[in-house]
CSV table of C-alpha atoms in Angstrom, one decimal:
chain,number,residue,atom,x,y,z
D,211,MET,CA,85.6,5.4,43.1
D,212,ILE,CA,86.5,1.9,44.3
D,213,PHE,CA,88.8,-0.4,42.4
D,214,TYR,CA,88.4,-4.0,43.5
D,215,PHE,CA,89.4,-7.5,42.6
D,216,SER,CA,87.6,-10.6,43.6
D,217,ALA,CA,87.5,-14.2,42.5
D,218,THR,CA,85.2,-16.0,45.0
D,219,GLY,CA,83.2,-13.0,46.2
D,220,ASN,CA,84.8,-12.0,49.5
D,221,SER,CA,86.4,-8.8,48.3
D,222,LYS,CA,83.4,-8.0,46.1
D,223,TYR,CA,81.3,-8.3,49.1
D,224,VAL,CA,83.4,-5.9,51.1
D,225,ALA,CA,83.6,-3.5,48.1
D,226,GLU,CA,79.8,-3.5,47.8
D,227,HIS,CA,79.4,-2.7,51.5
D,228,VAL,CA,81.7,0.3,51.3
D,229,ALA,CA,80.2,1.5,48.0
D,230,ALA,CA,76.7,1.4,49.6
D,231,ALA,CA,77.9,3.4,52.6
D,232,THR,CA,79.7,6.1,50.5
D,233,ASP,CA,77.7,6.2,47.3
D,234,ASP,CA,81.0,5.6,45.4
D,235,HIS,CA,80.9,3.5,42.2
D,236,LEU,CA,82.8,0.3,41.7
D,237,VAL,CA,85.4,-0.6,39.1
D,238,PHE,CA,86.2,-4.4,38.7
D,239,LEU,CA,89.8,-4.8,37.8
D,240,ARG,CA,89.2,-7.8,35.6
D,241,ASP,CA,86.7,-5.9,33.4
D,242,ALA,CA,88.9,-2.8,33.3
D,243,ILE,CA,91.9,-4.9,32.1
D,244,ARG,CA,89.8,-6.6,29.5
D,245,GLY,CA,88.6,-3.4,28.2
D,246,ARG,CA,92.1,-1.9,28.3
D,247,ARG,CA,90.7,0.9,30.6
D,248,TYR,CA,93.5,2.2,32.7
D,249,GLN,CA,92.8,6.0,32.7
D,250,PHE,CA,90.1,7.3,35.0
D,251,ASP,CA,89.0,10.9,35.8
D,252,VAL,CA,88.9,11.3,39.5
D,253,SER,CA,88.7,15.1,39.6
D,254,ARG,CA,85.2,14.9,41.1
D,255,GLU,CA,86.0,12.0,43.4
D,256,ARG,CA,86.4,12.7,47.2
D,257,ARG,CA,87.7,9.1,47.9
D,258,ILE,CA,89.7,6.6,45.9
D,259,GLY,CA,89.5,3.1,47.3
D,260,PHE,CA,91.2,-0.2,46.6
D,261,VAL,CA,89.7,-3.5,47.8
D,262,LEU,CA,91.6,-6.8,47.2
D,263,PRO,CA,92.4,-10.2,48.7
D,264,THR,CA,95.8,-11.0,50.2
D,265,TYR,CA,97.8,-13.7,48.4
D,266,PHE,CA,100.8,-15.2,50.2
D,267,PHE,CA,100.8,-12.2,52.5
D,268,GLY,CA,101.1,-9.9,49.5
D,269,VAL,CA,99.3,-8.3,46.6
D,270,PRO,CA,97.8,-10.4,43.8
D,271,SER,CA,99.6,-10.2,40.5
D,272,ILE,CA,96.6,-8.8,38.6
D,273,VAL,CA,96.5,-5.8,41.0
D,274,THR,CA,100.2,-5.1,40.4
D,275,PHE,CA,99.7,-5.3,36.6
D,276,PHE,CA,96.7,-2.9,36.8
D,277,LEU,CA,98.6,-0.4,38.9
D,278,GLU,CA,101.6,-0.3,36.5
D,279,LYS,CA,99.2,1.0,33.9
D,280,LEU,CA,96.9,3.1,36.0
D,281,ARG,CA,96.6,6.8,35.3
D,282,LEU,CA,94.3,9.0,37.4
D,283,ILE,CA,93.3,12.2,35.8
D,284,GLY,CA,92.6,15.0,38.3
D,285,TYR,CA,94.3,13.4,41.3
D,286,GLU,CA,95.2,16.2,43.7
D,287,GLY,CA,95.8,14.4,47.0
D,288,GLN,CA,92.3,13.0,47.5
D,289,TYR,CA,91.7,10.5,50.3
D,290,VAL,CA,93.1,7.1,49.2
D,291,TYR,CA,92.3,4.0,51.3
D,292,LEU,CA,92.9,0.3,51.0
D,293,VAL,CA,90.8,-2.6,52.3
D,294,LEU,CA,92.5,-6.1,52.4
D,295,THR,CA,90.6,-9.4,52.8
D,296,CYS,CA,92.4,-12.3,54.2
D,297,GLY,CA,91.9,-15.8,55.7
D,298,ALA,CA,93.8,-15.0,59.0
D,299,SER,CA,96.6,-12.5,58.4
D,300,THR,CA,97.6,-9.9,55.9
D,301,GLY,CA,101.3,-9.8,56.8
D,302,GLY,CA,103.0,-6.9,55.1
D,303,ALA,CA,100.6,-6.7,52.2
D,304,GLY,CA,99.4,-3.3,53.3
D,305,GLY,CA,102.9,-1.8,53.3
D,306,GLN,CA,103.5,-3.5,49.9
D,307,MET,CA,100.5,-1.9,48.4
D,308,ALA,CA,101.4,1.5,49.9
D,309,LYS,CA,104.7,1.3,48.0
D,310,LEU,CA,103.0,0.3,44.8
D,311,LEU,CA,100.7,3.3,45.1
D,312,GLU,CA,103.5,5.6,45.9
D,313,GLU,CA,105.2,4.6,42.6
D,314,ARG,CA,102.0,6.0,41.0
D,315,GLU,CA,102.4,9.2,43.1
D,316,LEU,CA,99.3,8.2,45.2
D,317,VAL,CA,99.4,8.6,48.9
D,318,LEU,CA,97.7,6.0,51.0
D,319,SER,CA,95.6,7.7,53.7
D,320,ALA,CA,94.2,4.7,55.5
D,321,ARG,CA,94.3,0.9,55.4
D,322,PHE,CA,92.0,-1.7,56.8
D,323,ALA,CA,91.6,-5.5,56.8
D,324,VAL,CA,88.7,-7.9,57.0
D,325,PRO,CA,89.2,-11.6,57.9
D,326,MET,CA,87.0,-13.7,55.6
D,327,VAL,CA,86.5,-17.4,54.8
D,328,ASP,CA,89.9,-18.8,53.8
D,329,ASN,CA,89.4,-20.8,50.6
D,330,TYR,CA,92.8,-21.5,49.3
D,331,VAL,CA,92.2,-25.3,49.0
D,332,PRO,CA,95.8,-26.3,47.9
D,333,LEU,CA,96.7,-25.6,51.6
D,334,GLY,CA,93.8,-27.2,53.4
D,335,GLN,CA,90.2,-28.0,54.1
D,336,LEU,CA,87.5,-25.3,53.9
D,337,PRO,CA,85.7,-24.7,57.2
D,338,ASP,CA,82.3,-26.2,57.6
D,339,GLN,CA,79.1,-24.3,56.9
D,340,GLU,CA,78.6,-23.1,60.4
D,341,ALA,CA,82.1,-21.8,60.8
D,342,ARG,CA,81.8,-20.0,57.5
D,343,GLU,CA,78.6,-18.2,58.6
D,344,ARG,CA,80.3,-17.2,61.9
D,345,LYS,CA,83.3,-15.8,59.9
D,346,LEU,CA,80.9,-13.8,57.6
D,347,ASP,CA,78.9,-12.5,60.6
D,348,ALA,CA,82.2,-11.4,62.3
D,349,ALA,CA,83.1,-9.6,59.1
D,350,GLU,CA,80.1,-7.4,59.4
D,351,VAL,CA,81.6,-5.9,62.6
D,352,TYR,CA,84.8,-5.0,60.7
D,353,LEU,CA,82.8,-3.5,57.8
D,354,GLU,CA,80.7,-1.3,60.1
D,355,GLU,CA,83.9,0.3,61.4
D,356,ILE,CA,85.5,0.5,58.0
D,357,CYS,CA,82.4,2.2,56.5
D,358,ARG,CA,82.3,4.7,59.4
D,359,VAL,CA,86.0,5.7,59.1
D,360,VAL,CA,86.0,5.9,55.2
D,361,ARG,CA,82.9,8.1,55.2
D,362,ALA,CA,84.6,10.4,57.6
D,363,MET,CA,87.8,10.1,55.6
D,364,GLY,CA,89.7,9.1,58.7
D,365,GLU,CA,93.5,8.5,58.3
D,366,GLY,CA,95.7,5.8,59.8
D,367,ASP,CA,96.5,2.1,59.9
D,368,TYR,CA,93.4,0.2,61.0
D,369,ASP,CA,94.7,-3.2,59.8
D,370,ARG,CA,94.5,-5.4,63.0
D,371,CYS,CA,95.2,-8.5,61.1
D,372,GLN,CA,98.9,-8.1,60.2
D,373,GLY,CA,100.1,-10.6,62.7
D,374,ASN,CA,103.6,-10.9,64.1
D,375,ALA,CA,106.6,-9.6,62.1
D,376,PRO,CA,104.4,-8.8,59.1
D,377,ASP,CA,107.1,-7.5,56.9
D,378,VAL,CA,109.4,-10.5,57.5
D,379,LYS,CA,106.5,-12.8,56.9
D,380,THR,CA,105.8,-11.3,53.5
D,381,ALA,CA,109.5,-11.1,52.6
D,382,LEU,CA,109.8,-14.9,53.3
D,383,ILE,CA,106.5,-16.1,51.9
D,384,TYR,CA,105.5,-13.8,49.0
D,385,PRO,CA,108.4,-15.0,46.7
D,386,PHE,CA,106.7,-18.4,46.6
D,387,TYR,CA,103.7,-16.8,44.9
D,388,ALA,CA,105.6,-16.4,41.7
D,389,TRP,CA,106.5,-20.1,41.8
D,390,GLY,CA,103.0,-21.0,42.9
D,391,ARG,CA,101.3,-19.3,40.0
D,392,SER,CA,102.1,-22.2,37.6
D,393,THR,CA,98.9,-23.5,35.9
D,394,ARG,CA,100.3,-27.1,35.5
D,395,PRO,CA,98.7,-28.5,38.7
D,396,PHE,CA,95.1,-27.7,37.4
D,397,VAL,CA,93.2,-30.7,36.0
D,398,VAL,CA,89.8,-31.2,34.6
D,399,THR,CA,87.7,-34.4,34.9
D,400,ASP,CA,85.1,-35.9,32.6
D,401,GLU,CA,82.4,-34.3,34.7
D,402,CYS,CA,83.0,-31.1,32.7
D,403,ILE,CA,79.8,-29.9,30.9
D,404,SER,CA,81.6,-27.5,28.5
D,405,CYS,CA,79.8,-24.5,29.9
D,406,GLY,CA,82.8,-22.2,29.4
D,407,LEU,CA,82.4,-20.4,32.7
D,408,CYS,CA,86.0,-20.9,33.7
D,409,GLN,CA,87.2,-19.3,30.5
D,410,GLU,CA,84.8,-16.4,31.0
D,411,ILE,CA,85.8,-15.5,34.5
D,412,CYS,CA,89.6,-16.2,34.3
D,413,PRO,CA,91.0,-12.7,35.0
D,414,CYS,CA,94.2,-13.2,33.0
D,415,GLY,CA,92.8,-15.2,30.0
D,416,ALA,CA,94.8,-18.3,31.0
D,417,ILE,CA,92.0,-20.7,30.0
D,418,THR,CA,90.7,-21.5,26.6
D,419,ILE,CA,88.0,-24.0,25.6
D,420,SER,CA,89.4,-26.7,23.2
D,421,GLN,CA,87.2,-29.5,21.9
D,422,GLY,CA,84.6,-28.6,24.7
D,423,MET,CA,87.2,-28.8,27.6
D,424,PRO,CA,89.1,-26.1,29.4
D,425,VAL,CA,92.9,-25.9,28.6
D,426,TRP,CA,95.3,-23.7,30.6
D,427,SER,CA,97.0,-22.1,27.6
D,428,LYS,CA,99.3,-19.9,29.7
D,429,LYS,CA,102.1,-21.1,32.0
D,430,LYS,CA,101.1,-18.8,34.8
D,431,CYS,CA,97.9,-17.3,36.1
D,432,VAL,CA,96.8,-15.1,39.0
D,433,ARG,CA,96.1,-18.2,41.1
D,434,CYS,CA,92.8,-16.8,42.3
D,435,MET,CA,91.2,-20.3,42.2
D,436,GLY,CA,88.1,-18.8,40.8
D,437,CYS,CA,87.8,-21.5,38.1
D,438,LEU,CA,88.0,-24.2,40.7
D,439,HIS,CA,85.6,-22.8,43.2
D,440,ARG,CA,83.0,-21.6,40.6
D,441,CYS,CA,82.9,-24.6,38.3
D,442,PRO,CA,79.2,-25.6,38.5
D,443,VAL,CA,79.9,-29.3,38.5
D,444,GLY,CA,83.2,-29.3,40.4
D,445,ALA,CA,85.1,-30.7,37.5
D,446,ILE,CA,88.3,-28.5,38.0
D,447,HIS,CA,90.8,-29.7,40.6
D,448,TRP,CA,94.2,-29.0,42.0
D,449,LYS,CA,96.4,-32.0,41.4
D,450,LYS,CA,93.4,-34.2,42.2
D,451,ARG,CA,94.1,-33.7,45.9
D,452,ASP,CA,91.4,-31.3,46.8
D,453,GLU,CA,88.2,-33.4,46.2
D,454,SER,CA,87.4,-33.5,49.9
D,455,ARG,CA,88.4,-30.0,50.7
D,456,GLY,CA,85.3,-28.3,49.5
D,457,ARG,CA,84.4,-25.4,47.3
D,458,TYR,CA,83.4,-21.8,48.2
D,459,VAL,CA,81.7,-18.8,46.8
D,460,ASN,CA,80.7,-16.0,49.1
D,461,PRO,CA,76.9,-16.6,49.6
D,462,ARG,CA,76.3,-12.9,50.4
D,463,SER,CA,77.4,-11.5,47.2
D,464,GLU,CA,76.2,-12.4,43.7
D,465,LEU,CA,79.0,-13.2,41.2
């Protein structure tokens, strides 16, 4: 069983690779939360995986919310592993996740990381198409090792992307995530075609359609940027400062 969260497809791409290598089935956190499904029978599972992106060198709020409610029936010390995706560095996100799992009496056996295309446009320009393809090709090398170790249920810390002083980095930067989750900076332009996709995909129900236009009806969201990147006409922006920074959806995973 593999629990995963993904907004633009990077973590979904990784989860699909691992699932294909292990024959384990996938559970998308957004759908589980919408269905209020927090109890899972893992008595017949050999492995329990978590695949998620790194936000501000920490764990996305939707993952924390899900773990607070998660109940695994039949857990008796099975192999539990974590795969983090990141733009460049995971910081102390792995240790943070290990503590969250420990609070649920789950012991993390192994953790991994995969550098993917960094698409957090509030902080900068997306790489060009050639650079994106190189990053995705390089990810295949990481995935090959991850799948091999997970199949063999190898234990240890395989995260080679933590960077310098990872715990300090997370302690300093992650608190800004709570501040940065405000929905106020999101704006929508007249290019909007009222398709409703942003409302459909928002993992925390922060978007509603009013008079044919998206409205951010909650003060905070997950800050996954899925609405911005996946808008089919590019009508959603971040403070109108991102028009030249590009949009991204993982081309190797169908969302």
